Amino acid sequence: ISKALKIDENTLVKPIQTHTAVVKCIDEIKTSEELQDVDGLITDKKNIALTTKNADCILFLFYDPVKQVIANVHSGWKGTFQKVAEKTALKMINYYKCKPEDIICCICPSIRKCHFEVDEEVKNLCEEIFGFTNRLEDFIEVGEIKDGKTKYMIDTVLINKILLQEVGLKENNIIDSEICSVCNQNKIHSARAEGENFKRATAIIT
């Protein structure tokens, strides 16, 4: 991959992701061990490639062409509920002095509402955290009844789009791949589709 992208593999910064809301500013090359429990990376330094991995979770690639700041964020539903993407954008704004209207955010392939099925406990938590948006009906849908329990479908991508726009990102600057990892499991890794021995994809920005 490094050869294809014409970058030095020694410039790759790879965090050990554990579904946290921890976002680190990277000023120099760091080892994975130095980035334990980190799910977001930001830098304004040249010759540093930020990487994240996924197999259904959302990966966000941020870029401010004015300040020349980049970020790479891993956000499963736990990260979304902790607002890790929003926290990354705010850190770009507050620490790197980026203007929100300049920030571009690309949303990589991930599990979508059509396949992200949760139980009532997760649905209730979602309502509790994001009720302030007054858009619960847009991103929570009643699903099937399985084993006597009602399931719910949640659109975590839409939740993140709403949060990013709340901090000032332009709607046109939030670029969604609109690709569901489960629907496209023949091309993209999906933990839900592949099961216990699932593999991961990598997103790189430099």
C-alpha positions as a LaTeX table, in Angstrom:
\begin{tabular}{lrrr}
\hline
Residue & $x$ (\AA) & $y$ (\AA) & $z$ (\AA) \\
\hline
Ile1 & 0.00 & 0.00 & 0.00 \\
Ser2 & 2.82 & 2.38 & 0.87 \\
Lys3 & 4.44 & 1.78 & $-2.50$ \\
Ala4 & 1.16 & 2.37 & $-4.31$ \\
Leu5 & 0.67 & 5.66 & $-2.46$ \\
Lys6 & 4.35 & 6.56 & $-2.87$ \\
Ile7 & 4.87 & 7.12 & 0.84 \\
Asp8 & 7.50 & 5.81 & 3.24 \\
Glu9 & 6.02 & 3.01 & 5.36 \\
Asn10 & 8.06 & 4.31 & 8.28 \\
Thr11 & 5.87 & 7.43 & 8.32 \\
Leu12 & 2.72 & 5.44 & 9.12 \\
Val13 & 1.24 & 6.21 & 12.53 \\
Lys14 & $-1.08$ & 3.40 & 13.67 \\
Pro15 & $-3.00$ & 3.75 & 16.95 \\
Ile16 & $-4.29$ & 0.85 & 19.01 \\
Gln17 & $-8.02$ & 1.52 & 18.75 \\
Thr18 & $-10.32$ & 0.50 & 21.61 \\
His19 & $-13.53$ & 2.45 & 20.90 \\
Thr20 & $-12.53$ & 5.49 & 22.97 \\
Ala21 & $-13.02$ & 9.21 & 22.38 \\
Val22 & $-9.31$ & 9.89 & 22.81 \\
Val23 & $-7.90$ & 12.11 & 20.05 \\
Lys24 & $-4.15$ & 12.74 & 19.96 \\
Cys25 & $-2.22$ & 15.52 & 18.22 \\
Ile26 & 0.78 & 13.99 & 16.45 \\
Asp27 & 3.92 & 16.12 & 16.11 \\
Glu28 & 6.33 & 13.25 & 15.39 \\
Ile29 & 6.26 & 9.60 & 14.38 \\
Lys30 & 5.00 & 7.45 & 17.25 \\
Thr31 & 4.77 & 3.71 & 17.76 \\
Ser32 & 1.47 & 1.93 & 18.19 \\
Glu33 & 2.40 & 1.19 & 21.80 \\
Glu34 & 2.62 & 4.92 & 22.44 \\
Leu35 & $-0.92$ & 5.30 & 21.09 \\
Gln36 & $-2.73$ & 2.70 & 23.16 \\
Asp37 & $-6.48$ & 3.39 & 23.51 \\
Val38 & $-6.42$ & 6.14 & 20.90 \\
Asp39 & $-9.12$ & 6.39 & 18.22 \\
Gly40 & $-8.38$ & 9.75 & 16.64 \\
Leu41 & $-5.22$ & 11.35 & 15.25 \\
Ile42 & $-4.52$ & 14.93 & 14.09 \\
Thr43 & $-1.40$ & 16.51 & 12.63 \\
Asp44 & $-0.19$ & 19.55 & 10.72 \\
Lys45 & 3.24 & 18.02 & 10.12 \\
Lys46 & 4.49 & 16.92 & 6.73 \\
Asn47 & 5.65 & 13.35 & 6.12 \\
Ile48 & 3.33 & 11.82 & 8.70 \\
Ala49 & 0.67 & 9.39 & 7.50 \\
Leu50 & $-2.25$ & 8.88 & 9.88 \\
Thr51 & $-3.97$ & 5.49 & 9.73 \\
Thr52 & $-7.03$ & 3.83 & 11.22 \\
Lys53 & $-8.60$ & 0.42 & 10.71 \\
Asn54 & $-12.19$ & $-0.78$ & 10.52 \\
Ala55 & $-14.52$ & $-3.65$ & 9.72 \\
Asp56 & $-17.94$ & $-1.92$ & 9.97 \\
Cys57 & $-17.06$ & 1.08 & 12.16 \\
Ile58 & $-16.92$ & 4.52 & 10.56 \\
Leu59 & $-13.56$ & 5.99 & 9.57 \\
Phe60 & $-13.48$ & 9.78 & 9.10 \\
Leu61 & $-10.77$ & 11.56 & 7.10 \\
Phe62 & $-10.54$ & 15.29 & 7.84 \\
Tyr63 & $-8.61$ & 17.88 & 5.85 \\
Asp64 & $-8.25$ & 21.65 & 6.19 \\
Pro65 & $-6.62$ & 22.86 & 2.95 \\
Val66 & $-6.02$ & 26.32 & 4.44 \\
Lys67 & $-4.20$ & 25.35 & 7.63 \\
Gln68 & $-2.88$ & 22.11 & 6.09 \\
Val69 & $-4.20$ & 20.01 & 8.96 \\
Ile70 & $-5.33$ & 16.41 & 8.60 \\
Ala71 & $-7.08$ & 13.97 & 10.92 \\
Asn72 & $-8.08$ & 10.32 & 10.88 \\
Val73 & $-10.77$ & 9.00 & 13.23 \\
His74 & $-12.20$ & 5.58 & 14.07 \\
Ser75 & $-15.77$ & 5.66 & 15.36 \\
Gly76 & $-17.90$ & 2.63 & 16.08 \\
Trp77 & $-21.26$ & 3.14 & 17.77 \\
Lys78 & $-19.48$ & 3.58 & 21.09 \\
Gly79 & $-17.22$ & 6.24 & 19.58 \\
Thr80 & $-20.23$ & 7.90 & 17.96 \\
Phe81 & $-22.06$ & 7.96 & 21.30 \\
Gln82 & $-18.94$ & 9.58 & 22.79 \\
Lys83 & $-18.89$ & 12.08 & 19.87 \\
Val84 & $-15.28$ & 11.33 & 18.88 \\
Ala85 & $-15.64$ & 12.81 & 15.36 \\
Glu86 & $-17.12$ & 16.02 & 16.76 \\
Lys87 & $-14.34$ & 16.20 & 19.35 \\
Thr88 & $-11.78$ & 15.85 & 16.56 \\
Ala89 & $-13.31$ & 18.71 & 14.58 \\
Leu90 & $-13.37$ & 20.88 & 17.72 \\
Lys91 & $-9.73$ & 20.08 & 18.41 \\
Met92 & $-8.84$ & 21.12 & 14.86 \\
Ile93 & $-10.74$ & 24.36 & 15.42 \\
Asn94 & $-9.48$ & 25.16 & 18.92 \\
Tyr95 & $-5.92$ & 23.80 & 18.83 \\
Tyr96 & $-4.95$ & 24.27 & 15.19 \\
Lys97 & $-7.11$ & 27.38 & 14.61 \\
Cys98 & $-8.96$ & 25.80 & 11.69 \\
Lys99 & $-12.13$ & 27.49 & 10.54 \\
Pro100 & $-15.00$ & 24.98 & 10.54 \\
Glu101 & $-16.17$ & 26.13 & 7.12 \\
Asp102 & $-12.76$ & 25.16 & 5.68 \\
Ile103 & $-12.73$ & 21.62 & 7.05 \\
Ile104 & $-13.53$ & 18.80 & 4.64 \\
Cys105 & $-14.66$ & 15.45 & 6.07 \\
Cys106 & $-14.79$ & 12.23 & 4.06 \\
Ile107 & $-16.79$ & 9.31 & 5.45 \\
Cys108 & $-15.41$ & 5.92 & 4.50 \\
Pro109 & $-17.45$ & 2.75 & 3.86 \\
Ser110 & $-19.06$ & 1.43 & 7.05 \\
Ile111 & $-22.11$ & $-0.38$ & 8.34 \\
Arg112 & $-25.23$ & 1.61 & 7.56 \\
Lys113 & $-28.72$ & 1.90 & 8.99 \\
Cys114 & $-29.91$ & $-0.96$ & 6.78 \\
His115 & $-27.77$ & $-3.40$ & 8.79 \\
Phe116 & $-26.92$ & $-1.73$ & 12.10 \\
Glu117 & $-29.40$ & $-3.57$ & 14.29 \\
Val118 & $-29.36$ & $-2.98$ & 18.07 \\
Asp119 & $-31.40$ & $-3.92$ & 21.11 \\
Glu120 & $-33.57$ & $-1.61$ & 23.19 \\
Glu121 & $-30.79$ & $-0.78$ & 25.63 \\
Val122 & $-28.58$ & 0.75 & 22.93 \\
Lys123 & $-31.59$ & 2.47 & 21.35 \\
Asn124 & $-32.52$ & 4.05 & 24.70 \\
Leu125 & $-28.94$ & 5.25 & 25.20 \\
Cys126 & $-28.99$ & 6.78 & 21.72 \\
Glu127 & $-32.21$ & 8.63 & 22.53 \\
Glu128 & $-30.76$ & 9.87 & 25.80 \\
Ile129 & $-27.56$ & 11.22 & 24.23 \\
Phe130 & $-28.93$ & 12.64 & 20.99 \\
Gly131 & $-32.43$ & 13.73 & 21.96 \\
Phe132 & $-31.24$ & 17.33 & 21.81 \\
Thr133 & $-31.05$ & 17.13 & 18.01 \\
Asn134 & $-34.83$ & 16.72 & 17.78 \\
Arg135 & $-34.19$ & 14.29 & 14.91 \\
Leu136 & $-34.46$ & 10.92 & 16.59 \\
Glu137 & $-37.05$ & 9.75 & 14.06 \\
Asp138 & $-34.51$ & 10.41 & 11.29 \\
Phe139 & $-31.85$ & 8.07 & 12.63 \\
Ile140 & $-33.74$ & 5.48 & 14.71 \\
Glu141 & $-36.16$ & 3.06 & 13.09 \\
Val142 & $-38.11$ & 0.16 & 14.59 \\
Gly143 & $-36.81$ & $-3.13$ & 13.21 \\
Glu144 & $-37.91$ & $-6.74$ & 13.43 \\
Ile145 & $-38.97$ & $-8.70$ & 16.49 \\
Lys146 & $-36.47$ & $-11.46$ & 17.23 \\
Asp147 & $-36.80$ & $-13.96$ & 20.09 \\
Gly148 & $-39.65$ & $-11.87$ & 21.44 \\
Lys149 & $-37.58$ & $-8.68$ & 21.55 \\
Thr150 & $-37.96$ & $-5.62$ & 19.33 \\
Lys151 & $-34.82$ & $-4.61$ & 17.45 \\
Tyr152 & $-33.96$ & $-1.13$ & 16.22 \\
Met153 & $-31.96$ & 0.21 & 13.26 \\
Ile154 & $-29.70$ & 3.20 & 13.96 \\
Asp155 & $-28.07$ & 5.50 & 11.40 \\
Thr156 & $-24.76$ & 6.38 & 13.07 \\
Val157 & $-23.50$ & 8.06 & 9.90 \\
Leu158 & $-26.37$ & 10.56 & 9.97 \\
Ile159 & $-25.80$ & 11.20 & 13.67 \\
Asn160 & $-22.20$ & 12.16 & 12.94 \\
Lys161 & $-23.19$ & 14.38 & 10.03 \\
Ile162 & $-25.57$ & 16.25 & 12.32 \\
Leu163 & $-22.89$ & 16.65 & 15.01 \\
Leu164 & $-20.31$ & 17.92 & 12.52 \\
Gln165 & $-22.71$ & 20.45 & 11.09 \\
Glu166 & $-23.54$ & 21.56 & 14.64 \\
Val167 & $-19.89$ & 22.65 & 15.08 \\
Gly168 & $-19.87$ & 24.51 & 11.78 \\
Leu169 & $-18.80$ & 22.13 & 9.02 \\
Lys170 & $-20.60$ & 22.84 & 5.76 \\
Glu171 & $-22.98$ & 20.17 & 4.55 \\
Asn172 & $-21.28$ & 20.20 & 1.13 \\
Asn173 & $-17.91$ & 19.60 & 2.79 \\
Ile174 & $-19.08$ & 16.37 & 4.44 \\
Ile175 & $-18.49$ & 13.84 & 1.68 \\
Asp176 & $-20.07$ & 10.43 & 2.30 \\
Ser177 & $-19.02$ & 7.34 & 0.39 \\
Glu178 & $-22.59$ & 6.05 & 0.93 \\
Ile179 & $-21.19$ & 2.50 & 0.92 \\
Cys180 & $-22.45$ & $-0.08$ & 3.41 \\
Ser181 & $-19.77$ & $-2.56$ & 4.45 \\
Val182 & $-22.31$ & $-5.33$ & 5.04 \\
Cys183 & $-24.08$ & $-4.83$ & 1.71 \\
Asn184 & $-20.67$ & $-4.89$ & 0.00 \\
Gln185 & $-19.02$ & $-7.63$ & 2.04 \\
Asn186 & $-17.55$ & $-9.12$ & $-1.15$ \\
Lys187 & $-15.39$ & $-5.99$ & $-1.49$ \\
Ile188 & $-15.13$ & $-4.54$ & 2.03 \\
His189 & $-14.39$ & $-6.19$ & 5.36 \\
Ser190 & $-17.37$ & $-6.48$ & 7.72 \\
Ala191 & $-17.26$ & $-7.92$ & 11.22 \\
Arg192 & $-20.98$ & $-8.61$ & 11.18 \\
Ala193 & $-20.80$ & $-10.41$ & 7.86 \\
Glu194 & $-17.50$ & $-12.26$ & 8.34 \\
Gly195 & $-18.03$ & $-13.34$ & 11.95 \\
Glu196 & $-15.40$ & $-14.12$ & 14.56 \\
Asn197 & $-12.38$ & $-14.23$ & 12.23 \\
Phe198 & $-13.13$ & $-10.95$ & 10.45 \\
Lys199 & $-10.37$ & $-8.91$ & 8.81 \\
Arg200 & $-9.93$ & $-5.14$ & 8.66 \\
Ala201 & $-9.52$ & $-2.38$ & 6.11 \\
Thr202 & $-7.15$ & 0.57 & 6.54 \\
Ala203 & $-7.67$ & 4.26 & 5.81 \\
Ile204 & $-4.59$ & 6.42 & 5.30 \\
Ile205 & $-4.25$ & 10.19 & 5.02 \\
Thr206 & $-1.06$ & 12.16 & 4.66 \\
\hline
\end{tabular}
